[in-house]
Coordinates of N, CA and C in Angstrom, one line a residue:
M81 N 0.9 -1.2 0.0 CA 0.0 0.0 0.0 C 0.9 1.2 0.0
S82 N 0.6 2.2 -0.9 CA 1.4 3.4 -0.9 C 1.1 4.3 0.3
K83 N 2.0 5.3 0.5 CA 1.8 6.2 1.6 C 0.5 6.9 1.5
N84 N 0.1 7.4 0.2 CA -1.1 8.1 0.0 C -2.3 7.2 0.3
Q85 N -2.3 5.9 0.0 CA -3.4 5.0 0.3 C -3.5 4.8 1.8
E86 N -2.4 4.7 2.5 CA -2.4 4.6 3.9 C -3.1 5.8 4.6
E87 N -2.7 7.0 4.1 CA -3.3 8.2 4.7 C -4.8 8.3 4.4
S88 N -5.3 7.8 3.3 CA -6.7 7.9 3.0 C -7.5 6.8 3.8
H89 N -6.8 5.8 4.3 CA -7.4 4.8 5.1 C -7.2 5.0 6.6
S90 N -6.8 6.2 7.0 CA -6.6 6.4 8.4 C -7.9 6.2 9.2
T91 N -7.7 5.7 10.4 CA -8.9 5.4 11.2 C -9.3 6.7 12.0
E92 N -8.5 7.7 12.0 CA -8.8 8.9 12.7 C -9.8 9.7 12.0
G93 N -10.9 10.1 12.6 CA -11.9 11.0 12.0 C -11.6 12.4 12.2
P94 N -12.5 13.3 11.8 CA -12.3 14.7 12.1 C -12.3 15.0 13.6
E95 N -11.4 15.9 14.0 CA -11.3 16.2 15.4 C -12.6 17.0 15.9
E96 N -13.2 16.5 16.9 CA -14.4 17.1 17.4 C -14.1 18.3 18.3
E97 N -14.9 19.3 18.2 CA -14.7 20.5 19.0 C -15.2 20.2 20.4
T98 N -14.5 20.7 21.4 CA -15.0 20.5 22.8 C -16.1 21.5 23.0
V99 N -17.1 21.1 23.7 CA -18.3 21.9 24.0 C -18.4 22.0 25.6
I100 N -19.2 22.9 26.0 CA -19.4 23.1 27.4 C -20.4 22.1 27.9
E101 N -20.0 21.4 29.0 CA -20.9 20.4 29.6 C -21.5 21.0 30.8
S102 N -20.9 21.9 31.6 CA -21.5 22.5 32.7 C -20.9 23.9 32.9
A103 N -21.7 24.8 33.5 CA -21.3 26.1 33.7 C -21.7 26.6 35.0
D104 N -20.9 27.6 35.6 CA -21.2 28.2 36.8 C -21.0 29.7 36.6
I105 N -21.9 30.5 37.1 CA -21.8 32.0 36.9 C -21.9 32.6 38.3
G106 N -21.0 33.4 38.6 CA -21.1 34.1 39.9 C -19.7 34.3 40.6
P107 N -19.6 34.7 41.7 CA -20.8 35.3 42.5 C -21.1 36.7 42.0
Y108 N -22.4 37.0 42.2 CA -22.9 38.3 41.8 C -22.5 39.4 42.9
P109 N -22.3 40.6 42.5 CA -22.0 41.6 43.5 C -23.2 41.9 44.3
R110 N -22.9 42.5 45.5 CA -24.0 42.9 46.4 C -24.7 44.1 45.8
P111 N -25.9 44.5 46.2 CA -26.6 45.7 45.8 C -25.7 46.9 46.1
M112 N -25.9 48.0 45.3 CA -25.2 49.2 45.6 C -25.8 49.9 46.8
P113 N -25.1 50.7 47.5 CA -23.7 51.0 47.3 C -22.7 50.0 47.9
E114 N -23.2 49.0 48.7 CA -22.2 48.1 49.3 C -21.4 47.3 48.3
G115 N -22.0 47.0 47.2 CA -21.3 46.1 46.2 C -20.4 46.9 45.2
L116 N -20.2 48.2 45.4 CA -19.5 49.0 44.5 C -18.1 48.5 44.1
F117 N -17.4 47.9 45.0 CA -16.1 47.4 44.8 C -16.0 45.8 44.7
D118 N -17.2 45.2 44.7 CA -17.2 43.7 44.6 C -16.7 43.3 43.2
E119 N -16.2 42.1 43.1 CA -15.8 41.6 41.7 C -17.0 41.3 40.9
M120 N -16.9 41.4 39.6 CA -18.0 41.0 38.7 C -18.1 39.5 38.6
P121 N -19.3 39.0 38.2 CA -19.5 37.6 38.1 C -18.5 37.0 37.0
T122 N -18.1 35.8 37.3 CA -17.2 35.1 36.4 C -18.0 33.9 35.8
V123 N -17.8 33.7 34.5 CA -18.4 32.5 33.8 C -17.3 31.5 33.8
S124 N -17.5 30.4 34.6 CA -16.6 29.3 34.7 C -17.3 28.0 34.1
V125 N -16.5 27.3 33.3 CA -17.1 26.2 32.6 C -16.3 24.9 32.6
V126 N -16.9 23.8 32.4 CA -16.2 22.5 32.2 C -16.5 22.1 30.8
F127 N -15.5 21.8 30.0 CA -15.6 21.3 28.7 C -15.8 19.8 28.6
S128 N -16.2 19.3 27.4 CA -16.4 17.9 27.2 C -15.1 17.1 27.3
D129 N -14.0 17.7 27.2 CA -12.7 17.0 27.3 C -12.2 17.0 28.8
G130 N -13.1 17.5 29.7 CA -12.7 17.5 31.1 C -12.0 18.8 31.6
S131 N -11.6 19.6 30.7 CA -10.8 20.8 31.1 C -11.8 21.8 31.7
E132 N -11.3 22.6 32.6 CA -12.1 23.7 33.3 C -11.4 25.0 33.0
E133 N -12.3 26.0 32.8 CA -11.7 27.3 32.5 C -12.7 28.5 32.9
D134 N -12.1 29.5 33.4 CA -12.8 30.8 33.7 C -12.8 31.5 32.4
L135 N -13.9 31.7 31.7 CA -13.9 32.3 30.3 C -13.9 33.8 30.4
F136 N -14.7 34.4 31.2 CA -14.7 35.9 31.3 C -15.5 36.4 32.5
Q137 N -15.4 37.7 32.7 CA -16.3 38.4 33.7 C -17.1 39.3 32.9
F138 N -18.2 39.8 33.5 CA -19.1 40.7 32.9 C -19.8 41.6 33.9
Y139 N -20.4 42.7 33.4 CA -21.1 43.6 34.2 C -22.6 43.3 34.2
P140 N -23.1 42.7 35.3 CA -24.5 42.2 35.3 C -25.6 43.3 35.2
D141 N -25.2 44.5 35.3 CA -26.2 45.6 35.1 C -26.3 45.9 33.6
E142 N -25.4 45.4 32.8 CA -25.4 45.6 31.4 C -25.9 44.3 30.6
I143 N -25.3 43.2 30.9 CA -25.7 42.0 30.2 C -25.7 40.8 31.2
D144 N -26.4 39.7 30.9 CA -26.5 38.6 31.8 C -26.4 37.3 31.0
F145 N -26.1 36.3 31.7 CA -26.0 34.9 31.1 C -26.6 33.9 32.0
S146 N -27.1 32.8 31.5 CA -27.6 31.7 32.3 C -26.8 30.5 31.9
E147 N -26.6 29.6 32.9 CA -25.9 28.4 32.7 C -26.5 27.6 31.5
E148 N -27.8 27.5 31.5 CA -28.5 26.7 30.4 C -28.1 27.2 29.0
E149 N -28.0 28.5 28.8 CA -27.7 28.9 27.4 C -26.3 28.7 27.0
L150 N -25.4 28.3 27.9 CA -24.0 28.0 27.5 C -23.7 26.5 27.3
I151 N -24.6 25.7 27.8 CA -24.4 24.2 27.7 C -24.4 23.8 26.2
G152 N -23.4 23.1 25.7 CA -23.4 22.6 24.3 C -22.7 23.6 23.4
L153 N -22.3 24.8 23.8 CA -21.6 25.7 23.0 C -20.1 25.5 23.0
T154 N -19.4 25.8 22.0 CA -17.9 25.8 21.9 C -17.4 27.1 22.5
R155 N -16.1 27.2 22.8 CA -15.5 28.4 23.3 C -15.8 29.6 22.3
E156 N -15.7 29.3 21.0 CA -15.9 30.3 20.0 C -17.3 30.8 20.0
E157 N -18.3 29.9 20.2 CA -19.7 30.3 20.2 C -20.0 31.1 21.4
V158 N -19.4 30.8 22.6 CA -19.7 31.6 23.8 C -19.1 33.0 23.6
S159 N -17.9 33.1 23.0 CA -17.3 34.4 22.7 C -18.2 35.2 21.8
E160 N -18.8 34.6 20.8 CA -19.7 35.3 19.9 C -21.0 35.7 20.6
L161 N -21.5 34.9 21.5 CA -22.7 35.2 22.2 C -22.4 36.4 23.1
R162 N -21.3 36.5 23.7 CA -20.9 37.6 24.6 C -20.8 38.9 23.7
R163 N -20.2 38.8 22.6 CA -20.1 40.0 21.7 C -21.5 40.5 21.3
K164 N -22.3 39.5 20.9 CA -23.7 39.9 20.5 C -24.4 40.6 21.6
K165 N -24.3 40.1 22.9 CA -25.0 40.7 24.0 C -24.4 42.1 24.3
D166 N -23.1 42.2 24.2 CA -22.5 43.5 24.3 C -23.0 44.5 23.3
R167 N -23.0 44.1 22.0 CA -23.5 45.0 20.9 C -25.0 45.4 21.2
E168 N -25.8 44.5 21.6 CA -27.2 44.8 21.8 C -27.4 45.8 22.9
Y169 N -26.6 45.6 24.0 CA -26.6 46.5 25.1 C -26.2 47.9 24.7
L170 N -25.1 48.0 24.0 CA -24.5 49.3 23.5 C -25.4 50.0 22.5
Q171 N -26.2 49.3 21.8 CA -27.1 49.9 20.8 C -28.5 50.2 21.4
S172 N -28.7 49.8 22.6 CA -30.1 50.1 23.2 C -30.2 51.4 23.8

């Protein structure tokens, strides 16, 4: 079998993208004025490959996220969702 034939018969399929299996958002800041210097909520996720990552923080008085809307998304899709929500807020 030639090298090209071996490559075409490879058992490896296309690499699957990792998706979010679980997400945690928080903690949220206390109400103002007490929460003025509190940290913003962090979006923390667990991907389908088992890796864990804090993706970003956000201002909850401008945009918000739910764990449910993040499940099944890739890192790139979550990034696009955040940009979309930012744009919508800035254009409102």
